[in-house]
mmCIF file of C-alpha atoms in Angstrom:
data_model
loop_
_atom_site.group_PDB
_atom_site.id
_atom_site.type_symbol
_atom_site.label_atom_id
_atom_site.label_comp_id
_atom_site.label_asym_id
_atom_site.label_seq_id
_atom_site.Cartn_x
_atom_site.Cartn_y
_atom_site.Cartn_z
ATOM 1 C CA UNK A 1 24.535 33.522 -44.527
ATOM 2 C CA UNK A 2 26.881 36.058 -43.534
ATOM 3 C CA UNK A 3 30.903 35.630 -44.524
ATOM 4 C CA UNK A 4 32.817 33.365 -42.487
ATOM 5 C CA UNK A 5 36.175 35.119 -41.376
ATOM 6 C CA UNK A 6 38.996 32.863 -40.882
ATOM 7 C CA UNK A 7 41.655 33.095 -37.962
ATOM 8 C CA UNK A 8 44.073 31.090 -36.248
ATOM 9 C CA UNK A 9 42.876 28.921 -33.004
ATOM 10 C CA UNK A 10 43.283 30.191 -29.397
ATOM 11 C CA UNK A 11 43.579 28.026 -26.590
ATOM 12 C CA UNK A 12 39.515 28.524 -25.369
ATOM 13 C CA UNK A 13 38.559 27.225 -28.781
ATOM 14 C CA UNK A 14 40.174 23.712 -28.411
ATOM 15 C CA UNK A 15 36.651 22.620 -26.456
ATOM 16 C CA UNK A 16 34.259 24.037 -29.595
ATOM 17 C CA UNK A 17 37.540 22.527 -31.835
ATOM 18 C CA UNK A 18 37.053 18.975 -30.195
ATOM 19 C CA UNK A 19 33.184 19.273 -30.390
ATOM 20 C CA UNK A 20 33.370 19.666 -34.273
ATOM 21 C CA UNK A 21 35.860 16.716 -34.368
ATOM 22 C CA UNK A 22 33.578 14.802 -32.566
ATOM 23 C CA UNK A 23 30.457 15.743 -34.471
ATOM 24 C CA UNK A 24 30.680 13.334 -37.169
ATOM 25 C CA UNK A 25 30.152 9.160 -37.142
ATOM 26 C CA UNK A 26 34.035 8.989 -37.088
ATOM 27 C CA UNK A 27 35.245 11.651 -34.744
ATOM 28 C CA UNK A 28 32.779 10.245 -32.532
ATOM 29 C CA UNK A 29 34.247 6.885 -31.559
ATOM 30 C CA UNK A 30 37.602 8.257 -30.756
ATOM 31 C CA UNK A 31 36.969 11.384 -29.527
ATOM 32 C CA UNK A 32 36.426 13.111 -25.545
ATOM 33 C CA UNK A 33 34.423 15.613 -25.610
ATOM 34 C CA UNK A 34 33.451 15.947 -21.922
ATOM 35 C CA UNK A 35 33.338 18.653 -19.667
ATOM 36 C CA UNK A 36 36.263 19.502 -18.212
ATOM 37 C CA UNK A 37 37.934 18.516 -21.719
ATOM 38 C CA UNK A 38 41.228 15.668 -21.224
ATOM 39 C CA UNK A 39 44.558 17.603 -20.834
ATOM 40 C CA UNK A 40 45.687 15.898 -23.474
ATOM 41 C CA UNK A 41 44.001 18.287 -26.269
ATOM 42 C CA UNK A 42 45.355 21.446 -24.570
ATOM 43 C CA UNK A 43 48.833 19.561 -24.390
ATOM 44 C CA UNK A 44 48.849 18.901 -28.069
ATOM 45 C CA UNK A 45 47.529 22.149 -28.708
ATOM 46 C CA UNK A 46 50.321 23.595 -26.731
ATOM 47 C CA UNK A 47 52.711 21.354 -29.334
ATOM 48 C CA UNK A 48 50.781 22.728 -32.402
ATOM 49 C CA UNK A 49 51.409 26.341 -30.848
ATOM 50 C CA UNK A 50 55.108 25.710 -30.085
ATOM 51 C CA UNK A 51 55.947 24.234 -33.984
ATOM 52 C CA UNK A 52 56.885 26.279 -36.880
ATOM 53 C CA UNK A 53 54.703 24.245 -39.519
ATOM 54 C CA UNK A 54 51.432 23.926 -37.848
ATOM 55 C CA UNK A 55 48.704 25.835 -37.846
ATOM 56 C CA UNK A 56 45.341 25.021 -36.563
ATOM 57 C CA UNK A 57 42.416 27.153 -37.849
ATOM 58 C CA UNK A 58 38.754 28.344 -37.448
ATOM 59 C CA UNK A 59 35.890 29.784 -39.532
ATOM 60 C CA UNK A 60 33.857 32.022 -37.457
ATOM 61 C CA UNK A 61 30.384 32.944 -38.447
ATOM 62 C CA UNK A 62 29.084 35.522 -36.432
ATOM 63 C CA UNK A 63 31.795 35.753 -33.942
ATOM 64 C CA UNK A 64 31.046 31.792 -33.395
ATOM 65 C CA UNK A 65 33.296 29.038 -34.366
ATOM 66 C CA UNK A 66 32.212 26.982 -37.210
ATOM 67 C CA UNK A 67 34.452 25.185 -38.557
ATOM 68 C CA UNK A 68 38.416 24.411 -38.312
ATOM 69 C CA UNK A 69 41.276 22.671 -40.006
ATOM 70 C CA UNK A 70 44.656 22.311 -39.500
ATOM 71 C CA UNK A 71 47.753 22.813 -41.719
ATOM 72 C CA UNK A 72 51.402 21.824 -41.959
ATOM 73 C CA UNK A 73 53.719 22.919 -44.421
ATOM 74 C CA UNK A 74 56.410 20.547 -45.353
ATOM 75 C CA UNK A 75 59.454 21.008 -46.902
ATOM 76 C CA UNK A 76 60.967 18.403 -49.068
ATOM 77 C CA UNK A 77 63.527 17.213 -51.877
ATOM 78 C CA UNK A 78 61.071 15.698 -54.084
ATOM 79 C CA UNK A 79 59.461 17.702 -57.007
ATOM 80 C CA UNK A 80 62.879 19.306 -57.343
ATOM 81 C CA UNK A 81 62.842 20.673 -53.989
ATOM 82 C CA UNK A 82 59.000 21.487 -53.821
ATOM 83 C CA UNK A 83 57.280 22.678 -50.404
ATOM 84 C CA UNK A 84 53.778 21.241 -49.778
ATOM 85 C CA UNK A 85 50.742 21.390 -47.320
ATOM 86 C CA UNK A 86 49.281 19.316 -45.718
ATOM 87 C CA UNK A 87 45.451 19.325 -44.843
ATOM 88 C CA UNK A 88 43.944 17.692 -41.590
ATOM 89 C CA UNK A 89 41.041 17.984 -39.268
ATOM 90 C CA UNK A 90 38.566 19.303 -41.333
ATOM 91 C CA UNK A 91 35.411 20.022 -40.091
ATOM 92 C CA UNK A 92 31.774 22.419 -40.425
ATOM 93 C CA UNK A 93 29.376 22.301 -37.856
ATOM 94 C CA UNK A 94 26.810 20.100 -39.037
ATOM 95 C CA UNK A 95 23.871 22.116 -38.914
ATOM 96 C CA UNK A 96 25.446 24.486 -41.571
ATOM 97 C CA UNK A 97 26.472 21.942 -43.585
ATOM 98 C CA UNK A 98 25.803 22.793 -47.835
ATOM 99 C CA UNK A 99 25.866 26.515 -47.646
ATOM 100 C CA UNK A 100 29.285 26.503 -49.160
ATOM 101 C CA UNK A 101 31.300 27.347 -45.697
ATOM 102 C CA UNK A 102 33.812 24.102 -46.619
ATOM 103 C CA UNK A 103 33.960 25.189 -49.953
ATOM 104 C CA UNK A 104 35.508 28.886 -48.004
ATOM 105 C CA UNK A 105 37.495 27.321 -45.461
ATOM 106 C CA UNK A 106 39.394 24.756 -48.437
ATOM 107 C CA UNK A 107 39.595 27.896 -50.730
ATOM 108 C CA UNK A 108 41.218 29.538 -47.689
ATOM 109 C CA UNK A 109 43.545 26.780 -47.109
ATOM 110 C CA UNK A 110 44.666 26.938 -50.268
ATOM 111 C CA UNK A 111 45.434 29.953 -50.658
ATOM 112 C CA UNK A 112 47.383 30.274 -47.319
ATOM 113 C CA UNK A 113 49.508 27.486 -48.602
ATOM 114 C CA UNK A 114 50.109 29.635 -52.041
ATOM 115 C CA UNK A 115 51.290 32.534 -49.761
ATOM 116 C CA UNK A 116 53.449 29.792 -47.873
ATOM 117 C CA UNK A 117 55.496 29.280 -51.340
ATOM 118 C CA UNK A 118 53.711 25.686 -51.663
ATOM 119 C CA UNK A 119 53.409 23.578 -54.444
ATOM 120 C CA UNK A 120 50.623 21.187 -54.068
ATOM 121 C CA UNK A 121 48.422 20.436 -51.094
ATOM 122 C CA UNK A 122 47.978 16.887 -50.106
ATOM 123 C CA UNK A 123 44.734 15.722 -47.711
ATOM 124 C CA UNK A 124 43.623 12.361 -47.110
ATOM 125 C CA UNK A 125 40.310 11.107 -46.242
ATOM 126 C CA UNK A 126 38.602 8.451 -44.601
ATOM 127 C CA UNK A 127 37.524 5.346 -47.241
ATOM 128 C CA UNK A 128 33.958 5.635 -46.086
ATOM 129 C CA UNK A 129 33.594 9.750 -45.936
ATOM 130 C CA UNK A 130 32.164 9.230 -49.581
ATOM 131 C CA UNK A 131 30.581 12.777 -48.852
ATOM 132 C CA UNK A 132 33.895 14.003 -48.110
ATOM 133 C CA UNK A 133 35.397 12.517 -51.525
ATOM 134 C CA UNK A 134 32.409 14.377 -53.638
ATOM 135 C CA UNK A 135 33.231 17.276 -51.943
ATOM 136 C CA UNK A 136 37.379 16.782 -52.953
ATOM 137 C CA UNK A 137 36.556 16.144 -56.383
ATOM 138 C CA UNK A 138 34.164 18.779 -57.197
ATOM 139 C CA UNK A 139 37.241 21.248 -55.384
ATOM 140 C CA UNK A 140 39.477 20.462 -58.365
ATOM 141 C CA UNK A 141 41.633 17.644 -55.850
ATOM 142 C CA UNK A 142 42.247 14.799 -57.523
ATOM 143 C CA UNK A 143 42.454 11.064 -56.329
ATOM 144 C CA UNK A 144 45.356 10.271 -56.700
ATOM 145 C CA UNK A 145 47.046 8.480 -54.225
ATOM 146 C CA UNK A 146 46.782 5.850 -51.677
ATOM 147 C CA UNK A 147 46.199 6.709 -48.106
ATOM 148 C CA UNK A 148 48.152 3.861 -45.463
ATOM 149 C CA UNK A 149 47.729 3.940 -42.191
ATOM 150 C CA UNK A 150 49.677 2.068 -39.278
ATOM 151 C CA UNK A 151 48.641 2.298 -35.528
ATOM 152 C CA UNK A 152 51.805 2.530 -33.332
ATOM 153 C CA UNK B 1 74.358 -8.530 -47.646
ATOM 154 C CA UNK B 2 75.357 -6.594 -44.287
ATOM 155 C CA UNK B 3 73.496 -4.566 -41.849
ATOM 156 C CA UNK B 4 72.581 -1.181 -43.160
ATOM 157 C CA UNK B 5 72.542 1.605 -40.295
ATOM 158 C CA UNK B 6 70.599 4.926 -40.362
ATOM 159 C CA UNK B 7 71.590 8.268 -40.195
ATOM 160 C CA UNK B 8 70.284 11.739 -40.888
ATOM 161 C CA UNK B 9 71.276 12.868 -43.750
ATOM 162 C CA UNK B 10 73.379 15.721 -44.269
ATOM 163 C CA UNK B 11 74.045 18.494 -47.206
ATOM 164 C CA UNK B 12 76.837 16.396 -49.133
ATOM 165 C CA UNK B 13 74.313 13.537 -49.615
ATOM 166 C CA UNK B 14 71.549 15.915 -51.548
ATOM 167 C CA UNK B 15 72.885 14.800 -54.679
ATOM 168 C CA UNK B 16 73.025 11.218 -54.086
ATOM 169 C CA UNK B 17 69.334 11.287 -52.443
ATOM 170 C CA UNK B 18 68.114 13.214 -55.608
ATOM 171 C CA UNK B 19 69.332 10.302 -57.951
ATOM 172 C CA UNK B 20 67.216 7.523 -55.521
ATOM 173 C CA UNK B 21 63.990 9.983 -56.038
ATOM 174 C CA UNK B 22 64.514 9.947 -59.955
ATOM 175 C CA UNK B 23 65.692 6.163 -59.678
ATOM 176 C CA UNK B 24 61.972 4.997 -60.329
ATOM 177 C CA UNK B 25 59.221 5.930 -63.472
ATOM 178 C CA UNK B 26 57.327 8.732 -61.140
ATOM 179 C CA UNK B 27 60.424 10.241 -59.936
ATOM 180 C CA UNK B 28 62.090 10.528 -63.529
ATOM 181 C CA UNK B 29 59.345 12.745 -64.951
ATOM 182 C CA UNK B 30 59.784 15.273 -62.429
ATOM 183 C CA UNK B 31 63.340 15.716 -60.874
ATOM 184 C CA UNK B 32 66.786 16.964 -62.383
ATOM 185 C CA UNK B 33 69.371 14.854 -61.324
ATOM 186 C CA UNK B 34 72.390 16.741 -63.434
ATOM 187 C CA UNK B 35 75.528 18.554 -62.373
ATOM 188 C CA UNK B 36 75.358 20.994 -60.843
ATOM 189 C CA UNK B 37 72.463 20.111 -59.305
ATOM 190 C CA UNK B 38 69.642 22.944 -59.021
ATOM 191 C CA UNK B 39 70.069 24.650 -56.349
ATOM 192 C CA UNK B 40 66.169 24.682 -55.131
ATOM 193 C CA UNK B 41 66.943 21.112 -53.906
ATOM 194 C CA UNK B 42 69.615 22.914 -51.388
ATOM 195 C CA UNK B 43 67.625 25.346 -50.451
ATOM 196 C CA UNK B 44 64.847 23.042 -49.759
ATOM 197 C CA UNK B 45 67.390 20.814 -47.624
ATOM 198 C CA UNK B 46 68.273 23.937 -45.614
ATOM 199 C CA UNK B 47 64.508 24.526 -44.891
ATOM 200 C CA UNK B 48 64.102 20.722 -43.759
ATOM 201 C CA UNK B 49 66.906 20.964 -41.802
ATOM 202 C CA UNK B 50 65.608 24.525 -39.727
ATOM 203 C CA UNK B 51 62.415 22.714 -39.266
ATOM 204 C CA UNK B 52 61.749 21.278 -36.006
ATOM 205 C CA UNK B 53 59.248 18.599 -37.290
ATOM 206 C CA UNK B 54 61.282 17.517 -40.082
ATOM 207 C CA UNK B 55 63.919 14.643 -40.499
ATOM 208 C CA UNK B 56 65.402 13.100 -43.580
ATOM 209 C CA UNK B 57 67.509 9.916 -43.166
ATOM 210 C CA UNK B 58 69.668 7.748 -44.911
ATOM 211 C CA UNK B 59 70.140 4.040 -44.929
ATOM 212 C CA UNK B 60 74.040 3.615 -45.583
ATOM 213 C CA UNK B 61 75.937 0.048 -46.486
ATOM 214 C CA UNK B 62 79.355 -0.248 -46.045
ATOM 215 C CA UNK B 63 79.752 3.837 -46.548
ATOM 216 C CA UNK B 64 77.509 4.187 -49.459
ATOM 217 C CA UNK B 65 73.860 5.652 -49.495
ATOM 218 C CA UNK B 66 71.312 3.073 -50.731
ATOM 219 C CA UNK B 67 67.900 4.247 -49.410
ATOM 220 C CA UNK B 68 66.488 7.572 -47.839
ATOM 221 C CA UNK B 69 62.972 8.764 -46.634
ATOM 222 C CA UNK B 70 61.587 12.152 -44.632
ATOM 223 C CA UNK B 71 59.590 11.675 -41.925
ATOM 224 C CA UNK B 72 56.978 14.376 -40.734
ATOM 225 C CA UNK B 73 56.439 14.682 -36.868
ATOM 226 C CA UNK B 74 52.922 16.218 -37.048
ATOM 227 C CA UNK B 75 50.715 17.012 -33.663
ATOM 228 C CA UNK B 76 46.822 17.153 -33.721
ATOM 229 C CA UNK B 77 44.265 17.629 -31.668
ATOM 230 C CA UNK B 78 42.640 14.367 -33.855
ATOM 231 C CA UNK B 79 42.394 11.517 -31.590
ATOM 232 C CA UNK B 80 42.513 12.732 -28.533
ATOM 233 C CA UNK B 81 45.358 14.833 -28.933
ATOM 234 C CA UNK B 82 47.461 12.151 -30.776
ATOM 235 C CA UNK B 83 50.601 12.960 -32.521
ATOM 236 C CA UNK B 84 51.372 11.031 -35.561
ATOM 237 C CA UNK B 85 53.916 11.088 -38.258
ATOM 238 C CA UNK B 86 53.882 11.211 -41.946
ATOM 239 C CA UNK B 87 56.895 9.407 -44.148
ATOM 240 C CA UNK B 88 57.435 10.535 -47.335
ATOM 241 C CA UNK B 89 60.135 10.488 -50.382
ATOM 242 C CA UNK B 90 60.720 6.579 -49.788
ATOM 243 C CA UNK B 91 63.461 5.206 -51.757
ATOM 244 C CA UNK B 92 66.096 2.227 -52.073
ATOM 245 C CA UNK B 93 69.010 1.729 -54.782
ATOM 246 C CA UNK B 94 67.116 -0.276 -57.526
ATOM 247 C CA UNK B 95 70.217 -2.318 -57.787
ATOM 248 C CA UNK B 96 69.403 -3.682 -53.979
ATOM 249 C CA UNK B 97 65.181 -4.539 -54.033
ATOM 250 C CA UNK B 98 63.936 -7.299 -53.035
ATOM 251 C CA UNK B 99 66.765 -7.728 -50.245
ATOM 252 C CA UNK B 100 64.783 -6.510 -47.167
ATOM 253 C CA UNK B 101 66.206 -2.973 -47.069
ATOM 254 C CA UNK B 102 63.043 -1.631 -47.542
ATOM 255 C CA UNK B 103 61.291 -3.303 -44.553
ATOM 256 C CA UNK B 104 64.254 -2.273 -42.569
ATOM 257 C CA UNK B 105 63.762 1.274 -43.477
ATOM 258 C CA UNK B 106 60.357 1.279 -42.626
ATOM 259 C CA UNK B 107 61.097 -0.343 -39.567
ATOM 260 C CA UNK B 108 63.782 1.739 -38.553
ATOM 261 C CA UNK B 109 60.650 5.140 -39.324
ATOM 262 C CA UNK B 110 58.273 3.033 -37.279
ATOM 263 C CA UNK B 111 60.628 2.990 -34.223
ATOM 264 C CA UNK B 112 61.489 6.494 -34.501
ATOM 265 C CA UNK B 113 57.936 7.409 -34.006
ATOM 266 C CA UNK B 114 57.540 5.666 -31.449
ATOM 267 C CA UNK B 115 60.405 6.889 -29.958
ATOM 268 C CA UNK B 116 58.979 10.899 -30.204
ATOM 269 C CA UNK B 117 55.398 9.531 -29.110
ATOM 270 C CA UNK B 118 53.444 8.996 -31.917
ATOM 271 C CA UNK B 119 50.390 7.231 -31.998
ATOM 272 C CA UNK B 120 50.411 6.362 -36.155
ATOM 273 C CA UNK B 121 52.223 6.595 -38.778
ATOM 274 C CA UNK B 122 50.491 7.834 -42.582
ATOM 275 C CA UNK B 123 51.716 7.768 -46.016
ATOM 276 C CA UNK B 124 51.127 8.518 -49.239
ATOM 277 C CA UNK B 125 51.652 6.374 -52.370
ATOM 278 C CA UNK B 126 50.853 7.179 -55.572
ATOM 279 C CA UNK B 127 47.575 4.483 -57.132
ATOM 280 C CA UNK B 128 50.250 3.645 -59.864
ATOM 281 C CA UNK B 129 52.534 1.961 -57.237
ATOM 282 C CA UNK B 130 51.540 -1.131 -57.145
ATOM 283 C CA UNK B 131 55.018 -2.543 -55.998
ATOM 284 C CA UNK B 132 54.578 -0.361 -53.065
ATOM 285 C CA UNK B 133 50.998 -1.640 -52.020
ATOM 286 C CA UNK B 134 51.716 -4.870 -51.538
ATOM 287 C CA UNK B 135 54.784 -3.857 -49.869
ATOM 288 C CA UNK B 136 53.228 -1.539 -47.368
ATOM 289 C CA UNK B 137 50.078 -4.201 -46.832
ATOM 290 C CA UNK B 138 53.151 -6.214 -46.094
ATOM 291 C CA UNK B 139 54.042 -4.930 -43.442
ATOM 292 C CA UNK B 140 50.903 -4.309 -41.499
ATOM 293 C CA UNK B 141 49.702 -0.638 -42.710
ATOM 294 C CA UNK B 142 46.353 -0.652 -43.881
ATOM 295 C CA UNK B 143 44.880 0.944 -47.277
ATOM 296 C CA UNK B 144 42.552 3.346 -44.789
ATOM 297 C CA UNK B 145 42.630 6.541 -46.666
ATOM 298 C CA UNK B 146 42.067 7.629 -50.246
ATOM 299 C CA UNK B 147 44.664 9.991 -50.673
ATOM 300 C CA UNK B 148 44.298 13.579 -52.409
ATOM 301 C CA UNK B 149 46.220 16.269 -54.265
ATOM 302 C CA UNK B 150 45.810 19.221 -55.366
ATOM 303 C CA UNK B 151 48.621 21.406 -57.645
ATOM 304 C CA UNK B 152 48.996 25.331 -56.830
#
């Protein structure tokens, strides 16, 4: 496999961005990923674009888009005044699964939040993606908080 | 006791919200509540404060500053485009527990996400917390997520 170059998203990847989100058992329950695409990704991908902490992501293999994840930095008083990241939305195409392209894109992550002055980074994960939580712990990230959830 | 009200905070209260972060076991460890106070938690209360997805509020009761929390205003293209908000840095005078200030708190977060559109509301709480658990299951959030960290 060839290196995976990172980038920030443009506004034609939100389709291939939705199709990865949708390409796993829980992206695809709550996901649209119909042709032409809701409004309502390009609408919050106009709100990502438009906000100073967010920044949405892709892996490209090829010159093809492989894999994404989105970041915000948060500043806060805790940890005497310690910025963090925060980790969201990530996803590899599954048919390139285990070739060590999440291992790149989390390694990537991290470091952009290093050259963002951050402290920690801070991810949560879906109870049942125990393939996702081998795949945390084996990265060095360690389990140690609770993740709550309330719908609005 | 009387009705607290809500406010954001502003750079006079930094002090007072660094004693309710190192008002409870975790919080001790790792902040420095002295005088002067350092100055990395005004600088990071400047960088909240220039962020446009960033708010840090105070409960107040009869003038005085019993509880604080930060909320994160974070837009995805998860769930259909869904905006949702994180809360973080949740604290309330140990002097006043066990009074309902903390559900109002929350309460008073939930409404303000609502009130900027979001669809959810995460948080973080440390495994140790077992206070906080049943206080969160309380009120309707759900233990969906493992949550993890990773320092830089």
């Amino acid at each position: 496999m060839s290196a995976p170059t990172f980038r920030p998203a443009r506004r034609e990847d939100v389709a291939r961005i939705v199709e990865l989100l949708a390409g796993d058992p829980l992206g695809a329950g709550r996901e649209r990923f119909e042709d032409p695409l809701p409004d309502s990704y390009y609408a919050a991908f106009d709100r990502i674009e438009a906000s100073d902490g967010n920044v949405l992501t892709v892996a490209e293999l090829d010159g093809v888009v492989v894999g994404c994840l989105q970041m915000t930095f948060i500043p806060g008083l805790s940890n005497q005044g310690a910025d963090l990241a925060l980790i969201e939305g990530v996803r590899v195409d599954t048919t390139l699964r285990s070739q060590g392209l999440g291992g790149q894109l989390i390694e990537w992550a991290l470091n952009a939040a290093r050259a963002r002055g951050c402290q920690a980074v801070e991810l949560f994960t879906h109870k049942t993606r125990t393939d996702a939580h081998r795949f945390y712990d084996r990265l060095g990230f360690e389990q140690s908080h609770v993740g709550y959830r309330i719908k609005l």
